[in-house]
Short mmCIF file of N, CA, C and O in Angstrom, two decimals:
data_model
loop_
_atom_site.label_atom_id
_atom_site.label_comp_id
_atom_site.label_asym_id
_atom_site.label_seq_id
_atom_site.Cartn_x
_atom_site.Cartn_y
_atom_site.Cartn_z
N MET A 1 -9.63 16.54 -16.66
CA MET A 1 -8.75 15.46 -16.25
C MET A 1 -9.38 14.75 -15.04
O MET A 1 -9.77 15.39 -14.08
N LYS A 2 -9.45 13.44 -15.12
CA LYS A 2 -10.02 12.66 -14.03
C LYS A 2 -8.89 12.20 -13.11
O LYS A 2 -7.95 11.55 -13.55
N ARG A 3 -9.02 12.54 -11.82
CA ARG A 3 -7.98 12.23 -10.84
C ARG A 3 -8.42 11.10 -9.92
O ARG A 3 -9.54 11.09 -9.43
N VAL A 4 -7.47 10.18 -9.68
CA VAL A 4 -7.71 8.99 -8.86
C VAL A 4 -6.70 9.00 -7.73
O VAL A 4 -5.56 9.43 -7.89
N ILE A 5 -7.12 8.50 -6.55
CA ILE A 5 -6.20 8.38 -5.43
C ILE A 5 -6.34 7.01 -4.79
O ILE A 5 -7.43 6.42 -4.79
N THR A 6 -5.23 6.49 -4.30
CA THR A 6 -5.23 5.28 -3.49
C THR A 6 -4.26 5.47 -2.34
O THR A 6 -3.39 6.35 -2.39
N TYR A 7 -4.42 4.67 -1.31
CA TYR A 7 -3.61 4.76 -0.09
C TYR A 7 -2.99 3.42 0.21
O TYR A 7 -3.59 2.38 -0.06
N GLY A 8 -1.80 3.45 0.81
CA GLY A 8 -1.20 2.19 1.23
C GLY A 8 0.20 2.35 1.74
O GLY A 8 0.81 3.43 1.67
N THR A 9 0.73 1.24 2.23
CA THR A 9 2.09 1.18 2.76
C THR A 9 3.07 0.82 1.66
O THR A 9 4.19 1.33 1.62
N PHE A 10 2.68 -0.07 0.77
CA PHE A 10 3.49 -0.47 -0.37
C PHE A 10 4.90 -0.89 0.04
O PHE A 10 5.88 -0.51 -0.59
N ASP A 11 4.99 -1.69 1.10
CA ASP A 11 6.27 -2.22 1.54
C ASP A 11 6.53 -3.52 0.78
O ASP A 11 5.60 -4.24 0.44
N MET A 12 7.76 -3.81 0.52
CA MET A 12 8.13 -5.01 -0.22
C MET A 12 7.30 -5.10 -1.50
O MET A 12 6.55 -6.05 -1.73
N LEU A 13 7.42 -4.08 -2.31
CA LEU A 13 6.64 -3.92 -3.53
C LEU A 13 6.63 -5.21 -4.35
O LEU A 13 7.67 -5.82 -4.58
N HIS A 14 5.43 -5.63 -4.78
CA HIS A 14 5.28 -6.87 -5.55
C HIS A 14 4.23 -6.69 -6.65
O HIS A 14 3.60 -5.63 -6.75
N TYR A 15 4.05 -7.72 -7.46
CA TYR A 15 3.16 -7.60 -8.62
C TYR A 15 1.70 -7.37 -8.25
O TYR A 15 0.94 -6.81 -9.04
N GLY A 16 1.27 -7.72 -7.05
CA GLY A 16 -0.08 -7.38 -6.60
C GLY A 16 -0.24 -5.87 -6.47
O GLY A 16 -1.27 -5.31 -6.84
N HIS A 17 0.80 -5.21 -5.95
CA HIS A 17 0.78 -3.75 -5.87
C HIS A 17 0.71 -3.14 -7.27
O HIS A 17 -0.05 -2.20 -7.52
N ILE A 18 1.53 -3.67 -8.17
CA ILE A 18 1.55 -3.14 -9.55
C ILE A 18 0.18 -3.31 -10.19
O ILE A 18 -0.32 -2.40 -10.86
N ASN A 19 -0.45 -4.47 -9.99
CA ASN A 19 -1.80 -4.69 -10.53
C ASN A 19 -2.78 -3.66 -10.01
O ASN A 19 -3.58 -3.10 -10.77
N LEU A 20 -2.73 -3.38 -8.71
CA LEU A 20 -3.62 -2.38 -8.12
C LEU A 20 -3.38 -1.00 -8.73
O LEU A 20 -4.32 -0.31 -9.12
N LEU A 21 -2.12 -0.61 -8.83
CA LEU A 21 -1.79 0.71 -9.38
C LEU A 21 -2.18 0.82 -10.85
O LEU A 21 -2.72 1.84 -11.28
N ARG A 22 -1.97 -0.23 -11.62
CA ARG A 22 -2.35 -0.24 -13.04
C ARG A 22 -3.87 -0.09 -13.19
O ARG A 22 -4.35 0.72 -13.99
N ARG A 23 -4.62 -0.85 -12.40
CA ARG A 23 -6.09 -0.79 -12.50
C ARG A 23 -6.62 0.54 -11.97
O ARG A 23 -7.60 1.08 -12.50
N ALA A 24 -5.98 1.09 -10.94
CA ALA A 24 -6.40 2.41 -10.42
C ALA A 24 -6.16 3.48 -11.48
O ALA A 24 -7.03 4.32 -11.73
N LYS A 25 -5.01 3.45 -12.11
CA LYS A 25 -4.69 4.45 -13.15
C LYS A 25 -5.66 4.34 -14.32
O LYS A 25 -6.05 5.36 -14.91
N ALA A 26 -6.11 3.14 -14.64
CA ALA A 26 -7.04 2.94 -15.75
C ALA A 26 -8.39 3.60 -15.50
O ALA A 26 -9.15 3.83 -16.44
N LEU A 27 -8.67 3.96 -14.25
CA LEU A 27 -9.93 4.62 -13.90
C LEU A 27 -9.89 6.13 -14.11
O LEU A 27 -10.89 6.82 -13.92
N GLY A 28 -8.73 6.65 -14.49
CA GLY A 28 -8.61 8.09 -14.69
C GLY A 28 -7.39 8.46 -15.48
O GLY A 28 -6.78 7.63 -16.14
N ASP A 29 -7.02 9.73 -15.36
CA ASP A 29 -5.88 10.27 -16.11
C ASP A 29 -4.66 10.53 -15.24
O ASP A 29 -3.55 10.63 -15.75
N TYR A 30 -4.89 10.70 -13.94
CA TYR A 30 -3.82 11.13 -13.03
C TYR A 30 -3.97 10.35 -11.73
O TYR A 30 -5.04 10.38 -11.11
N LEU A 31 -2.92 9.62 -11.35
CA LEU A 31 -2.99 8.79 -10.15
C LEU A 31 -2.12 9.36 -9.03
O LEU A 31 -0.91 9.52 -9.19
N VAL A 32 -2.77 9.64 -7.91
CA VAL A 32 -2.09 10.07 -6.69
C VAL A 32 -2.03 8.87 -5.75
O VAL A 32 -3.03 8.19 -5.53
N VAL A 33 -0.85 8.61 -5.21
CA VAL A 33 -0.69 7.54 -4.22
C VAL A 33 -0.33 8.19 -2.89
O VAL A 33 0.69 8.88 -2.79
N ALA A 34 -1.18 7.98 -1.89
CA ALA A 34 -0.89 8.45 -0.54
C ALA A 34 -0.17 7.32 0.17
O ALA A 34 -0.75 6.26 0.44
N LEU A 35 1.10 7.52 0.44
CA LEU A 35 1.98 6.50 1.01
C LEU A 35 2.12 6.69 2.51
O LEU A 35 2.52 7.76 2.99
N SER A 36 1.77 5.65 3.25
CA SER A 36 1.84 5.71 4.72
C SER A 36 3.26 6.00 5.18
O SER A 36 4.20 5.31 4.76
N THR A 37 3.41 6.99 6.03
CA THR A 37 4.73 7.31 6.57
C THR A 37 5.14 6.23 7.58
O THR A 37 4.30 5.48 8.08
N ASP A 38 6.42 6.19 7.88
CA ASP A 38 6.92 5.24 8.87
C ASP A 38 6.26 5.48 10.23
O ASP A 38 5.87 4.53 10.92
N GLU A 39 6.11 6.74 10.60
CA GLU A 39 5.51 7.09 11.89
C GLU A 39 4.05 6.66 11.95
O GLU A 39 3.59 6.11 12.96
N PHE A 40 3.31 6.92 10.89
CA PHE A 40 1.90 6.52 10.84
C PHE A 40 1.77 5.01 10.91
O PHE A 40 0.94 4.47 11.65
N ASN A 41 2.62 4.30 10.15
CA ASN A 41 2.58 2.83 10.19
C ASN A 41 2.82 2.31 11.61
O ASN A 41 2.13 1.40 12.06
N TRP A 42 3.79 2.88 12.30
CA TRP A 42 4.13 2.38 13.63
C TRP A 42 3.12 2.83 14.68
O TRP A 42 2.59 2.02 15.44
N ASN A 43 2.82 4.12 14.70
CA ASN A 43 1.96 4.67 15.76
C ASN A 43 0.50 4.28 15.62
O ASN A 43 -0.18 4.10 16.63
N SER A 44 0.00 4.15 14.40
CA SER A 44 -1.43 3.89 14.20
C SER A 44 -1.75 2.47 13.76
O SER A 44 -2.85 1.98 13.98
N LYS A 45 -0.80 1.82 13.10
CA LYS A 45 -1.06 0.47 12.58
C LYS A 45 -0.23 -0.61 13.28
O LYS A 45 -0.40 -1.79 13.00
N GLN A 46 0.72 -0.18 14.12
CA GLN A 46 1.65 -1.09 14.78
C GLN A 46 2.38 -1.98 13.76
O GLN A 46 2.58 -3.17 13.97
N LYS A 47 2.75 -1.37 12.63
CA LYS A 47 3.47 -2.05 11.57
C LYS A 47 4.85 -1.44 11.41
O LYS A 47 4.99 -0.23 11.35
N LYS A 48 5.85 -2.29 11.35
CA LYS A 48 7.21 -1.85 11.03
C LYS A 48 7.47 -2.24 9.59
O LYS A 48 7.25 -3.38 9.21
N THR A 49 7.88 -1.29 8.80
CA THR A 49 8.14 -1.58 7.39
C THR A 49 9.58 -2.04 7.20
O THR A 49 10.47 -1.69 7.98
N TYR A 50 9.79 -2.79 6.15
CA TYR A 50 11.15 -3.23 5.80
C TYR A 50 11.90 -2.05 5.18
O TYR A 50 13.03 -1.78 5.53
N PHE A 51 11.24 -1.37 4.25
CA PHE A 51 11.84 -0.21 3.59
C PHE A 51 11.32 1.08 4.22
O PHE A 51 10.16 1.17 4.60
N SER A 52 12.18 2.07 4.30
CA SER A 52 11.79 3.37 4.85
C SER A 52 10.81 4.06 3.91
O SER A 52 10.67 3.69 2.73
N TYR A 53 10.14 5.09 4.44
CA TYR A 53 9.23 5.89 3.62
C TYR A 53 9.95 6.41 2.38
O TYR A 53 9.42 6.31 1.26
N ALA A 54 11.15 6.95 2.55
CA ALA A 54 11.87 7.53 1.41
C ALA A 54 12.13 6.49 0.32
O ALA A 54 11.97 6.78 -0.87
N LYS A 55 12.50 5.29 0.70
CA LYS A 55 12.76 4.23 -0.28
C LYS A 55 11.47 3.76 -0.94
O LYS A 55 11.43 3.53 -2.15
N ARG A 56 10.40 3.62 -0.15
CA ARG A 56 9.11 3.20 -0.72
C ARG A 56 8.58 4.26 -1.69
O ARG A 56 8.05 3.94 -2.74
N LYS A 57 8.78 5.52 -1.34
CA LYS A 57 8.36 6.63 -2.21
C LYS A 57 9.15 6.59 -3.52
O LYS A 57 8.59 6.73 -4.61
N GLN A 58 10.44 6.36 -3.42
CA GLN A 58 11.30 6.28 -4.60
C GLN A 58 10.84 5.14 -5.53
O GLN A 58 10.78 5.32 -6.75
N LEU A 59 10.51 4.00 -4.96
CA LEU A 59 10.02 2.87 -5.76
C LEU A 59 8.71 3.23 -6.47
O LEU A 59 8.56 2.97 -7.67
N LEU A 60 7.78 3.82 -5.73
CA LEU A 60 6.48 4.18 -6.33
C LEU A 60 6.65 5.22 -7.44
O LEU A 60 5.98 5.14 -8.48
N GLU A 61 7.52 6.18 -7.23
CA GLU A 61 7.72 7.24 -8.23
C GLU A 61 8.31 6.68 -9.53
O GLU A 61 8.18 7.30 -10.59
N ALA A 62 8.94 5.52 -9.46
CA ALA A 62 9.53 4.90 -10.65
C ALA A 62 8.50 4.12 -11.47
O ALA A 62 8.81 3.68 -12.58
N ILE A 63 7.30 3.96 -10.95
CA ILE A 63 6.26 3.19 -11.64
C ILE A 63 5.49 4.11 -12.57
O ILE A 63 4.99 5.16 -12.16
N ARG A 64 5.36 3.70 -13.81
CA ARG A 64 4.77 4.57 -14.83
C ARG A 64 3.32 4.94 -14.57
O ARG A 64 2.84 5.95 -15.08
N TYR A 65 2.60 4.16 -13.78
CA TYR A 65 1.19 4.45 -13.51
C TYR A 65 1.01 5.56 -12.48
O TYR A 65 -0.05 6.15 -12.39
N VAL A 66 2.04 5.84 -11.71
CA VAL A 66 1.96 6.77 -10.57
C VAL A 66 2.40 8.16 -11.02
O VAL A 66 3.51 8.34 -11.52
N ASP A 67 1.52 9.15 -10.80
CA ASP A 67 1.85 10.52 -11.17
C ASP A 67 2.36 11.35 -10.00
O ASP A 67 3.16 12.26 -10.19
N LEU A 68 1.87 11.06 -8.80
CA LEU A 68 2.27 11.84 -7.63
C LEU A 68 2.19 10.96 -6.39
O LEU A 68 1.22 10.21 -6.22
N VAL A 69 3.21 11.05 -5.53
CA VAL A 69 3.20 10.35 -4.24
C VAL A 69 3.17 11.41 -3.14
O VAL A 69 3.99 12.33 -3.14
N ILE A 70 2.20 11.26 -2.23
CA ILE A 70 2.07 12.18 -1.10
C ILE A 70 2.13 11.37 0.19
O ILE A 70 1.85 10.17 0.17
N PRO A 71 2.48 11.98 1.31
CA PRO A 71 2.51 11.23 2.57
C PRO A 71 1.12 11.04 3.17
O PRO A 71 0.29 11.95 3.14
N GLU A 72 0.88 9.82 3.65
CA GLU A 72 -0.31 9.57 4.46
C GLU A 72 0.17 9.58 5.91
O GLU A 72 0.92 8.70 6.33
N GLU A 73 -0.28 10.58 6.66
CA GLU A 73 0.21 10.78 8.02
C GLU A 73 -0.80 10.42 9.10
O GLU A 73 -0.44 10.28 10.26
N ASN A 74 -2.09 10.28 8.70
CA ASN A 74 -3.12 9.90 9.67
C ASN A 74 -4.36 9.42 8.93
O ASN A 74 -4.52 9.64 7.74
N TRP A 75 -5.23 8.73 9.67
CA TRP A 75 -6.44 8.17 9.08
C TRP A 75 -7.41 9.25 8.59
O TRP A 75 -8.19 9.03 7.67
N ASP A 76 -7.36 10.44 9.22
CA ASP A 76 -8.38 11.46 9.00
C ASP A 76 -8.08 12.43 7.85
O ASP A 76 -8.89 13.31 7.57
N GLN A 77 -6.98 12.28 7.17
CA GLN A 77 -6.62 13.25 6.14
C GLN A 77 -7.35 13.04 4.81
O GLN A 77 -7.28 13.88 3.92
N LYS A 78 -8.05 11.93 4.68
CA LYS A 78 -8.63 11.58 3.37
C LYS A 78 -9.60 12.63 2.83
O LYS A 78 -9.54 12.97 1.65
N ILE A 79 -10.48 13.13 3.67
CA ILE A 79 -11.44 14.14 3.20
C ILE A 79 -10.70 15.36 2.67
O ILE A 79 -11.02 15.88 1.59
N ASN A 80 -9.71 15.83 3.40
CA ASN A 80 -8.92 16.98 2.95
C ASN A 80 -8.17 16.67 1.65
O ASN A 80 -8.08 17.52 0.76
N ASP A 81 -7.63 15.45 1.55
CA ASP A 81 -6.90 15.06 0.33
C ASP A 81 -7.81 15.09 -0.90
O ASP A 81 -7.40 15.52 -1.97
N MET A 82 -9.06 14.65 -0.72
CA MET A 82 -10.00 14.62 -1.85
C MET A 82 -10.19 16.03 -2.41
O MET A 82 -10.23 16.22 -3.63
N LYS A 83 -10.29 17.00 -1.50
CA LYS A 83 -10.48 18.40 -1.91
C LYS A 83 -9.19 19.00 -2.45
O LYS A 83 -9.18 19.60 -3.53
N LEU A 84 -8.11 18.83 -1.71
CA LEU A 84 -6.83 19.44 -2.07
C LEU A 84 -6.33 18.99 -3.43
O LEU A 84 -5.83 19.79 -4.23
N TYR A 85 -6.47 17.69 -3.73
CA TYR A 85 -5.95 17.14 -4.98
C TYR A 85 -7.05 16.98 -6.04
O TYR A 85 -6.81 16.39 -7.08
N GLN A 86 -8.24 17.53 -5.77
CA GLN A 86 -9.36 17.51 -6.71
C GLN A 86 -9.62 16.11 -7.25
O GLN A 86 -9.68 15.87 -8.45
N ILE A 87 -9.81 15.18 -6.32
CA ILE A 87 -9.96 13.76 -6.63
C ILE A 87 -11.39 13.45 -7.11
O ILE A 87 -12.36 13.94 -6.54
N ASP A 88 -11.47 12.63 -8.13
CA ASP A 88 -12.76 12.15 -8.65
C ASP A 88 -13.07 10.73 -8.17
O ASP A 88 -14.23 10.39 -7.97
N THR A 89 -12.03 9.91 -8.03
CA THR A 89 -12.23 8.50 -7.68
C THR A 89 -11.23 8.07 -6.62
O THR A 89 -10.02 8.28 -6.76
N PHE A 90 -11.76 7.47 -5.56
CA PHE A 90 -10.97 6.92 -4.46
C PHE A 90 -10.94 5.40 -4.66
O PHE A 90 -11.99 4.77 -4.83
N VAL A 91 -9.75 4.81 -4.65
CA VAL A 91 -9.59 3.38 -4.93
C VAL A 91 -8.83 2.70 -3.79
O VAL A 91 -7.82 3.21 -3.32
N MET A 92 -9.36 1.53 -3.38
CA MET A 92 -8.67 0.68 -2.42
C MET A 92 -8.88 -0.78 -2.82
O MET A 92 -9.80 -1.09 -3.58
N GLY A 93 -8.07 -1.66 -2.25
CA GLY A 93 -8.28 -3.09 -2.45
C GLY A 93 -9.57 -3.52 -1.77
O GLY A 93 -10.02 -2.89 -0.79
N ASP A 94 -10.17 -4.59 -2.27
CA ASP A 94 -11.47 -5.02 -1.74
C ASP A 94 -11.42 -5.60 -0.33
O ASP A 94 -12.46 -5.86 0.27
N ASP A 95 -10.23 -5.76 0.22
CA ASP A 95 -10.13 -6.15 1.63
C ASP A 95 -10.59 -5.00 2.54
O ASP A 95 -10.83 -5.21 3.72
N TRP A 96 -10.74 -3.82 1.98
CA TRP A 96 -11.23 -2.65 2.72
C TRP A 96 -12.69 -2.33 2.37
O TRP A 96 -13.20 -1.26 2.74
N ALA A 97 -13.37 -3.22 1.67
CA ALA A 97 -14.74 -2.96 1.17
C ALA A 97 -15.64 -2.39 2.26
O ALA A 97 -15.72 -2.92 3.37
N GLY A 98 -16.29 -1.27 1.94
CA GLY A 98 -17.24 -0.63 2.84
C GLY A 98 -16.63 0.36 3.81
O GLY A 98 -17.31 1.23 4.34
N GLN A 99 -15.33 0.26 4.05
CA GLN A 99 -14.67 1.09 5.06
C GLN A 99 -14.62 2.58 4.71
O GLN A 99 -14.53 3.43 5.60
N PHE A 100 -14.66 2.88 3.42
CA PHE A 100 -14.49 4.27 3.00
C PHE A 100 -15.68 4.80 2.22
O PHE A 100 -15.57 5.84 1.55
N ASP A 101 -16.81 4.15 2.32
CA ASP A 101 -18.01 4.59 1.61
C ASP A 101 -18.43 6.00 2.03
O ASP A 101 -19.02 6.73 1.23
N TYR A 102 -18.11 6.39 3.25
CA TYR A 102 -18.47 7.72 3.74
C TYR A 102 -17.86 8.83 2.89
O TYR A 102 -18.39 9.95 2.83
N LEU A 103 -16.75 8.53 2.19
CA LEU A 103 -16.09 9.56 1.37
C LEU A 103 -16.98 10.02 0.22
O LEU A 103 -16.94 11.18 -0.17
N GLN A 104 -17.78 9.11 -0.31
CA GLN A 104 -18.67 9.49 -1.41
C GLN A 104 -19.69 10.52 -0.93
O GLN A 104 -19.92 11.53 -1.59
N GLU A 105 -20.25 10.27 0.24
CA GLU A 105 -21.24 11.19 0.79
C GLU A 105 -20.60 12.52 1.19
O GLU A 105 -21.15 13.59 0.92
N LYS A 106 -19.43 12.47 1.81
CA LYS A 106 -18.79 13.69 2.34
C LYS A 106 -18.11 14.53 1.26
O LYS A 106 -18.00 15.74 1.41
N THR A 107 -17.61 13.88 0.20
CA THR A 107 -16.82 14.63 -0.78
C THR A 107 -17.33 14.51 -2.22
O THR A 107 -16.84 15.23 -3.09
N GLY A 108 -18.22 13.56 -2.46
CA GLY A 108 -18.74 13.38 -3.81
C GLY A 108 -17.86 12.52 -4.71
O GLY A 108 -18.18 12.35 -5.90
N VAL A 109 -16.76 11.98 -4.20
CA VAL A 109 -15.90 11.13 -5.03
C VAL A 109 -16.54 9.76 -5.22
O VAL A 109 -17.32 9.30 -4.38
N ASP A 110 -16.21 9.12 -6.33
CA ASP A 110 -16.60 7.72 -6.52
C ASP A 110 -15.66 6.88 -5.66
O ASP A 110 -14.44 7.13 -5.63
N VAL A 111 -16.20 5.89 -4.97
CA VAL A 111 -15.40 4.99 -4.15
C VAL A 111 -15.42 3.62 -4.82
O VAL A 111 -16.49 3.05 -5.04
N VAL A 112 -14.23 3.12 -5.15
CA VAL A 112 -14.10 1.85 -5.86
C VAL A 112 -13.19 0.92 -5.07
O VAL A 112 -12.11 1.33 -4.64
N TYR A 113 -13.65 -0.32 -4.88
CA TYR A 113 -12.84 -1.35 -4.23
C TYR A 113 -12.45 -2.38 -5.28
O TYR A 113 -13.31 -3.06 -5.84
N LEU A 114 -11.17 -2.46 -5.57
CA LEU A 114 -10.69 -3.38 -6.61
C LEU A 114 -10.31 -4.73 -6.00
O LEU A 114 -9.74 -4.77 -4.89
N PRO A 115 -10.59 -5.82 -6.71
CA PRO A 115 -10.20 -7.14 -6.21
C PRO A 115 -8.68 -7.22 -6.05
O PRO A 115 -7.93 -6.72 -6.90
N ARG A 116 -8.26 -7.85 -4.97
CA ARG A 116 -6.83 -8.07 -4.74
C ARG A 116 -6.32 -9.16 -5.68
O ARG A 116 -7.09 -9.98 -6.16
N THR A 117 -5.03 -9.17 -5.91
CA THR A 117 -4.41 -10.28 -6.61
C THR A 117 -4.33 -11.41 -5.60
O THR A 117 -3.62 -11.29 -4.59
N PRO A 118 -5.09 -12.49 -5.80
CA PRO A 118 -5.34 -13.46 -4.72
C PRO A 118 -4.11 -14.20 -4.19
O PRO A 118 -4.04 -14.49 -3.00
N GLU A 119 -3.15 -14.48 -5.02
CA GLU A 119 -2.07 -15.36 -4.57
C GLU A 119 -0.86 -14.63 -3.98
O GLU A 119 0.14 -15.26 -3.66
N ILE A 120 -0.97 -13.31 -3.82
CA ILE A 120 0.19 -12.56 -3.34
C ILE A 120 -0.22 -11.47 -2.36
O ILE A 120 -1.26 -10.84 -2.51
N SER A 121 0.60 -11.29 -1.33
CA SER A 121 0.45 -10.17 -0.40
C SER A 121 1.77 -10.01 0.34
O SER A 121 2.56 -10.95 0.43
N THR A 122 2.00 -8.82 0.85
CA THR A 122 3.22 -8.58 1.62
C THR A 122 3.24 -9.48 2.85
O THR A 122 4.28 -10.04 3.19
N THR A 123 2.09 -9.64 3.48
CA THR A 123 2.00 -10.51 4.66
C THR A 123 2.41 -11.93 4.30
O THR A 123 3.17 -12.57 5.03
N GLN A 124 1.94 -12.43 3.16
CA GLN A 124 2.29 -13.78 2.73
C GLN A 124 3.78 -13.90 2.43
O GLN A 124 4.42 -14.89 2.78
N ILE A 125 4.34 -12.90 1.79
CA ILE A 125 5.78 -12.91 1.50
C ILE A 125 6.57 -13.00 2.80
O ILE A 125 7.49 -13.80 2.93
N LYS A 126 6.20 -12.18 3.79
CA LYS A 126 6.91 -12.20 5.07
C LYS A 126 6.78 -13.55 5.74
O LYS A 126 7.76 -14.08 6.29
N LYS A 127 5.58 -14.15 5.72
CA LYS A 127 5.38 -15.49 6.31
C LYS A 127 6.24 -16.52 5.60
O LYS A 127 6.89 -17.35 6.24
N ASP A 128 6.22 -16.49 4.27
CA ASP A 128 7.00 -17.45 3.50
C ASP A 128 8.49 -17.31 3.78
O ASP A 128 9.20 -18.31 3.95
N LEU A 129 8.98 -16.07 3.83
CA LEU A 129 10.40 -15.85 4.13
C LEU A 129 10.75 -16.33 5.53
O LEU A 129 11.80 -16.95 5.74
N ASN A 130 9.87 -16.05 6.49
CA ASN A 130 10.12 -16.51 7.86
C ASN A 130 10.17 -18.02 7.95
O ASN A 130 11.04 -18.58 8.60
N SER A 131 9.23 -18.70 7.29
CA SER A 131 9.21 -20.17 7.36
C SER A 131 10.44 -20.75 6.67
O SER A 131 11.03 -21.71 7.15
N LYS A 132 10.87 -20.16 5.56
CA LYS A 132 12.09 -20.63 4.88
C LYS A 132 13.31 -20.39 5.75
O LYS A 132 14.20 -21.23 5.82
N ASN A 133 13.36 -19.24 6.42
CA ASN A 133 14.48 -18.95 7.31
C ASN A 133 14.51 -19.91 8.48
O ASN A 133 15.58 -20.35 8.91
N LEU A 134 13.35 -20.24 9.02
CA LEU A 134 13.30 -21.20 10.13
C LEU A 134 13.77 -22.57 9.68
O LEU A 134 14.53 -23.23 10.38
N VAL A 135 13.34 -23.00 8.50
CA VAL A 135 13.76 -24.30 7.97
C VAL A 135 15.27 -24.30 7.76
O VAL A 135 15.96 -25.23 8.15
N THR A 136 15.80 -23.24 7.17
CA THR A 136 17.24 -23.13 6.93
C THR A 136 18.00 -23.12 8.25
O THR A 136 19.02 -23.78 8.40
N LYS A 137 17.49 -22.36 9.23
CA LYS A 137 18.13 -22.28 10.53
C LYS A 137 18.17 -23.64 11.21
O LYS A 137 19.19 -24.07 11.74
N HIS A 138 17.04 -24.37 11.17
CA HIS A 138 16.97 -25.70 11.77
C HIS A 138 17.86 -26.69 11.02
O HIS A 138 18.53 -27.51 11.64
N ALA A 139 17.89 -26.58 9.71
CA ALA A 139 18.73 -27.47 8.91
C ALA A 139 20.20 -27.22 9.23
O ALA A 139 20.98 -28.16 9.39
N SER A 140 20.58 -25.96 9.35
CA SER A 140 21.98 -25.63 9.67
C SER A 140 22.35 -26.14 11.05
O SER A 140 23.45 -26.67 11.24
N ALA A 141 21.46 -26.01 12.02
CA ALA A 141 21.71 -26.51 13.38
C ALA A 141 21.86 -28.03 13.35
O ALA A 141 22.76 -28.59 14.01
N ALA A 142 21.01 -28.71 12.58
CA ALA A 142 21.08 -30.18 12.49
C ALA A 142 22.39 -30.59 11.83
O ALA A 142 23.03 -31.56 12.25
N GLU A 143 22.81 -29.87 10.80
CA GLU A 143 24.08 -30.18 10.13
C GLU A 143 25.25 -30.01 11.08
O GLU A 143 26.19 -30.82 11.08
N ARG A 144 25.23 -28.98 11.93
CA ARG A 144 26.32 -28.76 12.88
C ARG A 144 26.38 -29.89 13.89
O ARG A 144 27.45 -30.32 14.29
N LYS A 145 25.23 -30.38 14.33
CA LYS A 145 25.18 -31.48 15.29
C LYS A 145 25.75 -32.76 14.70
O LYS A 145 26.39 -33.54 15.38
N GLU A 146 25.52 -32.98 13.39
CA GLU A 146 26.00 -34.19 12.73
C GLU A 146 27.51 -34.20 12.64
O GLU A 146 28.12 -35.27 12.59
N ARG A 147 28.12 -33.05 12.60
CA ARG A 147 29.59 -32.97 12.44
C ARG A 147 30.21 -33.30 13.72
O ARG A 147 30.72 -33.83 14.39
#
């Protein structure tokens, strides 16, 4: 059985995430997703998630491509994860290209960087929602002034 692993926050799950998970699963038989915990996101990435770890885990577990969800608690656990879960292929989006090449040398896993879905990202969704909220907020304020 060929085992694949990927890592991420997977907040505000969208079709770009699904594309990544589908393509990662196609590289093997069993897909492990290491999901960043809330603490790791805040303490190491300075990111606040919209959904809690438990909710994000629940969403990922409902996706047919995902076989196992484990917590990502720190940057350094990857080497241990490769051994513990008997991983053959490590997969990340190509925005991380080159960052994890050391895993091939240290653990013997294949390291694959998959192209991102270009028109979608959680960051873009948050920006779009913020700009729409600002427009709505300004429009509502202008409407109140007119009355």
